[in-house]
XYZ file of N, CA and C in Angstrom:
366
model
N 121.833 137.574 68.136
C 122.005 138.823 68.402
C 121.518 139.885 67.685
N 121.515 141.366 68.253
C 120.474 141.971 66.911
C 121.673 142.833 66.323
N 121.894 143.017 65.124
C 122.869 144.523 64.510
C 122.082 145.093 63.762
N 123.229 145.954 63.941
C 122.310 147.466 63.166
C 123.451 148.034 62.292
N 123.250 147.564 60.731
C 124.016 147.812 59.691
C 123.789 149.044 58.891
N 124.630 150.134 58.870
C 124.655 151.068 58.479
C 125.370 151.357 56.950
N 124.711 152.652 56.209
C 125.020 152.797 54.982
C 125.174 153.944 54.802
N 125.856 154.473 53.558
C 125.110 155.774 52.906
C 126.438 157.016 53.676
N 127.385 156.830 54.193
C 127.791 157.623 54.677
C 129.107 158.110 53.353
N 129.762 159.361 53.701
C 131.091 159.534 53.102
C 131.346 160.898 52.713
N 131.776 161.278 51.855
C 132.328 163.148 51.400
C 131.634 163.514 50.712
N 131.019 164.763 50.807
C 130.455 165.649 50.091
C 130.829 167.019 49.916
N 130.723 167.722 49.094
C 130.779 169.160 49.370
C 129.747 169.946 50.287
N 130.140 170.983 50.721
C 128.972 171.976 51.102
C 127.786 172.011 50.518
N 126.675 172.053 51.201
C 125.176 172.002 50.116
C 124.842 170.984 49.783
N 125.794 170.068 49.746
C 125.337 168.654 49.085
C 124.215 168.336 50.222
N 123.706 166.753 49.752
C 123.145 166.003 50.284
C 123.584 164.486 50.295
N 122.998 163.825 51.255
C 123.508 162.272 51.964
C 122.057 161.737 52.252
N 122.044 160.571 51.899
C 121.106 159.502 52.587
C 121.708 158.581 53.549
N 121.641 158.784 54.501
C 121.880 157.481 56.074
C 120.911 156.055 55.606
N 121.399 154.808 55.748
C 120.373 154.446 56.304
C 120.799 153.109 57.457
N 120.039 152.442 57.994
C 120.270 151.500 59.242
C 119.591 150.485 58.794
N 119.780 149.534 59.185
C 118.847 148.099 58.916
C 119.085 147.099 60.516
N 118.306 146.447 61.168
C 118.430 145.772 61.973
C 117.811 144.179 61.690
N 118.839 143.782 61.989
C 118.771 141.981 61.501
C 118.821 140.936 62.856
N 118.472 140.397 62.622
C 118.413 139.492 64.197
C 117.045 138.709 64.578
N 116.713 138.532 65.545
C 116.164 137.746 66.480
C 115.539 138.760 67.561
N 114.214 139.241 67.325
C 113.103 140.281 68.105
C 112.131 140.535 67.544
N 111.129 141.101 68.900
C 109.616 141.342 68.279
C 109.071 142.542 67.529
N 110.093 143.674 68.252
C 109.557 145.000 67.979
C 110.769 145.843 68.384
N 110.858 147.104 67.233
C 111.904 148.043 67.396
C 110.734 149.318 67.511
N 111.305 149.885 69.025
C 110.594 150.965 69.582
C 111.324 152.279 69.120
N 111.563 152.930 69.742
C 112.348 154.497 69.026
C 113.411 154.162 68.607
N 113.852 154.520 66.867
C 114.986 154.489 66.730
C 115.439 156.080 66.377
N 116.666 156.301 66.041
C 117.401 157.483 66.119
C 118.464 157.717 65.813
N 119.053 158.293 65.360
C 120.643 159.117 64.881
C 121.608 159.926 65.854
N 122.469 159.646 65.993
C 123.338 160.358 66.807
C 124.415 160.612 66.102
N 125.261 161.867 66.326
C 126.438 162.092 66.066
C 127.662 162.186 66.557
N 129.001 162.326 66.549
C 130.074 162.558 67.303
C 130.934 163.444 66.151
N 131.184 164.653 66.539
C 131.863 165.392 65.464
C 133.405 165.073 66.547
N 134.475 165.385 65.189
C 135.653 164.864 66.140
C 136.367 166.007 67.120
N 136.883 165.404 68.151
C 137.290 165.818 69.162
C 135.852 166.416 70.094
N 134.778 165.774 69.942
C 133.520 166.232 70.506
C 132.471 165.309 71.428
N 131.555 165.123 71.942
C 130.872 164.220 72.631
C 129.852 163.662 71.628
N 129.217 162.609 71.706
C 127.802 162.078 70.970
C 126.902 163.391 71.264
N 125.961 163.571 70.482
C 124.959 164.270 70.755
C 123.822 163.662 69.659
N 122.724 163.962 69.925
C 121.075 163.384 69.103
C 121.262 164.089 68.130
N 120.861 163.234 67.204
C 120.241 164.260 65.211
C 119.088 163.997 65.576
N 118.546 162.967 65.856
C 117.214 163.094 65.403
C 116.459 161.733 66.016
N 115.455 161.629 66.664
C 114.900 160.398 67.047
C 113.184 160.037 66.148
N 113.302 158.827 66.444
C 111.333 158.284 65.695
C 110.831 157.195 66.154
N 109.568 157.761 66.839
C 109.179 156.322 66.980
C 108.352 155.269 66.200
N 107.930 154.492 66.917
C 107.386 153.494 65.960
C 106.302 153.738 64.962
N 105.261 155.077 65.526
C 104.312 155.629 64.959
C 104.452 156.973 64.248
N 105.841 156.907 64.001
C 106.482 158.077 62.872
C 106.629 159.287 63.703
N 106.577 159.624 64.804
C 106.714 160.960 65.458
C 108.208 161.194 65.754
N 108.573 162.254 65.295
C 110.139 162.555 65.480
C 110.252 163.736 65.863
N 111.454 163.973 65.842
C 112.491 164.755 67.305
C 113.639 165.120 66.470
N 113.905 166.554 66.661
C 115.465 166.675 65.987
C 116.057 167.703 67.026
N 117.202 167.625 66.991
C 117.983 168.284 67.264
C 117.983 170.230 66.452
N 118.223 171.169 67.456
C 117.916 172.098 66.520
C 118.670 172.546 65.399
N 120.147 172.170 65.621
C 120.840 172.170 64.168
C 120.371 171.606 63.223
N 119.618 171.204 62.916
C 119.524 170.661 61.984
C 118.185 169.860 61.433
N 117.510 170.796 62.257
C 116.004 171.226 62.298
C 115.741 172.356 60.412
N 114.782 171.253 59.599
C 114.912 172.163 58.452
C 115.327 171.484 57.324
N 116.713 170.693 57.614
C 117.971 170.312 56.726
C 117.490 169.109 56.485
N 117.379 168.162 57.792
C 117.557 166.640 58.271
C 116.192 166.112 58.294
N 115.392 165.320 57.736
C 114.310 164.464 57.657
C 114.663 162.908 58.122
N 114.397 162.589 59.720
C 114.452 160.856 59.837
C 112.980 160.203 59.171
N 113.319 158.937 58.713
C 112.218 158.553 58.910
C 112.441 156.820 58.610
N 111.211 156.320 58.989
C 111.949 154.352 58.736
C 110.695 153.926 57.803
N 111.118 152.637 57.952
C 110.184 151.721 57.435
C 110.115 150.452 58.398
N 109.080 150.269 58.798
C 108.782 149.316 60.244
C 108.711 147.830 59.653
N 108.420 147.703 58.321
C 108.712 145.972 57.132
C 109.657 145.974 57.065
N 110.457 146.620 56.965
C 111.748 146.808 56.587
C 112.787 146.959 57.391
N 112.437 146.786 58.982
C 113.216 147.230 59.839
C 114.490 148.846 60.206
N 113.920 149.885 59.174
C 115.121 150.208 58.938
C 114.777 151.846 59.044
N 115.750 152.268 59.929
C 115.635 153.991 60.099
C 116.248 154.548 58.536
N 116.139 156.015 58.042
C 116.866 156.901 57.341
C 116.921 157.730 57.943
N 117.820 159.206 57.282
C 118.435 159.928 57.411
C 119.093 160.869 56.477
N 117.983 161.212 55.803
C 117.892 162.297 54.616
C 118.389 163.772 54.919
N 119.790 163.942 54.423
C 120.628 165.040 55.044
C 120.966 165.776 54.230
N 120.456 167.200 54.021
C 120.368 168.381 52.625
C 121.442 169.738 53.237
N 121.517 170.393 52.423
C 122.259 171.237 53.116
C 123.120 170.920 54.000
N 124.000 170.051 53.486
C 124.836 170.284 54.380
C 126.205 170.734 54.707
N 126.865 170.977 55.792
C 127.896 172.070 55.923
C 129.204 171.891 56.601
N 130.128 172.130 56.539
C 131.377 171.488 57.208
C 130.919 170.964 58.874
N 129.943 171.531 59.845
C 129.791 171.770 61.269
C 128.941 169.936 61.003
N 128.570 169.515 60.082
C 127.875 168.565 59.827
C 128.899 167.085 60.308
N 130.259 167.457 59.910
C 131.328 166.453 59.781
C 131.239 165.723 60.911
N 130.930 164.432 60.854
C 131.275 163.533 62.225
C 130.772 161.964 61.893
N 130.724 161.460 62.549
C 130.832 159.633 62.546
C 129.449 159.689 63.193
N 128.536 159.497 62.021
C 126.845 159.388 62.562
C 126.682 157.673 63.004
N 126.058 157.427 64.463
C 125.577 155.960 65.010
C 124.047 156.141 64.628
N 123.373 154.951 63.850
C 122.045 154.341 64.497
C 121.837 153.600 66.243
N 120.640 154.234 66.488
C 120.061 153.309 67.695
C 118.971 152.486 67.665
N 118.526 151.420 68.101
C 117.396 151.187 67.761
C 117.264 150.528 69.622
N 116.017 150.725 70.237
C 115.451 150.442 71.173
C 114.628 149.634 70.936
N 114.665 148.108 71.288
C 113.930 146.972 70.731
C 113.991 145.600 71.778
N 112.701 145.742 71.644
C 112.404 144.459 72.715
C 112.469 143.227 71.861
N 113.102 142.029 72.764
C 113.341 141.253 71.561
C 112.256 139.576 72.380
N 111.550 139.874 73.223
C 111.020 139.089 73.392
C 109.854 139.688 74.111
N 108.593 138.965 74.424
C 106.932 139.308 75.355
C 107.202 139.480 76.052
N 108.054 138.484 77.205
C 108.176 138.715 78.926
C 109.714 138.803 79.043
N 110.435 139.409 79.309
C 109.943 140.624 80.069
C 109.525 141.734 79.145
N 109.565 141.640 78.076
C 108.757 142.826 77.064
C 109.509 144.205 77.340
N 110.883 143.841 77.554
C 111.826 145.429 77.913
C 112.596 145.502 76.822
N 112.670 147.074 76.638
C 113.186 147.418 75.347
C 114.928 147.781 76.011
N 116.105 147.502 75.178
C 116.997 147.419 75.103
C 117.394 147.910 73.716
N 118.673 148.812 73.767
C 119.578 149.982 73.182
C 120.255 149.343 72.686
N 119.819 149.202 71.202
C 121.487 148.742 70.476
C 121.839 149.708 69.663
N 122.916 149.458 69.119
C 123.823 150.451 68.261
C 124.561 150.190 67.014
N 124.578 151.163 65.886
C 125.081 150.407 64.805
C 126.975 151.044 65.449
N 127.122 150.836 63.931
C 129.045 150.592 63.649
C 129.561 152.023 63.853
N 128.642 152.828 63.222
C 129.270 154.178 62.889
C 129.579 154.264 61.069
N 129.346 155.781 61.074
C 129.360 155.765 59.671
C 129.994 156.997 59.154
N 131.117 157.030 58.465
C 131.834 158.585 59.000
C 130.799 159.436 57.511
N 130.527 160.459 58.044
C 129.933 162.013 56.847
C 131.198 162.997 56.976
N 131.909 162.861 55.929
C 132.649 164.453 55.706
C 132.178 165.497 54.673
N 132.414 167.069 55.225
C 131.589 167.480 54.396
C 132.478 168.703 54.663
N 133.506 169.111 53.185
C 134.100 169.875 52.894
C 134.659 170.224 51.780
N 135.481 171.140 50.914
C 135.400 171.804 49.817
C 136.425 171.119 49.020
């Protein structure tokens, strides 16, 4: 089965930066859209950013200009560069990947990472 392994979370001060990464492993053909979501304490999970296989990106308004999503298709890895972090960015961050496991039926299935904690505080 497919596994998404996240890394890069931790604690930083306001204004600091972190880079998250998420690598997919297992048996599959193609990874389509990949994305990052986050769940702040006591809140619902929300979209942070997505990126297509061709590199088209989409960002939540709250992170535009501060976060950058990227991917390395050869490494089956998606990244989230997080700059100018503030306490409202504190959350568990999850990566997601829409993965095609076989040619037939050729359907995308969503897979999720285990989540990594990002804490921004003084």
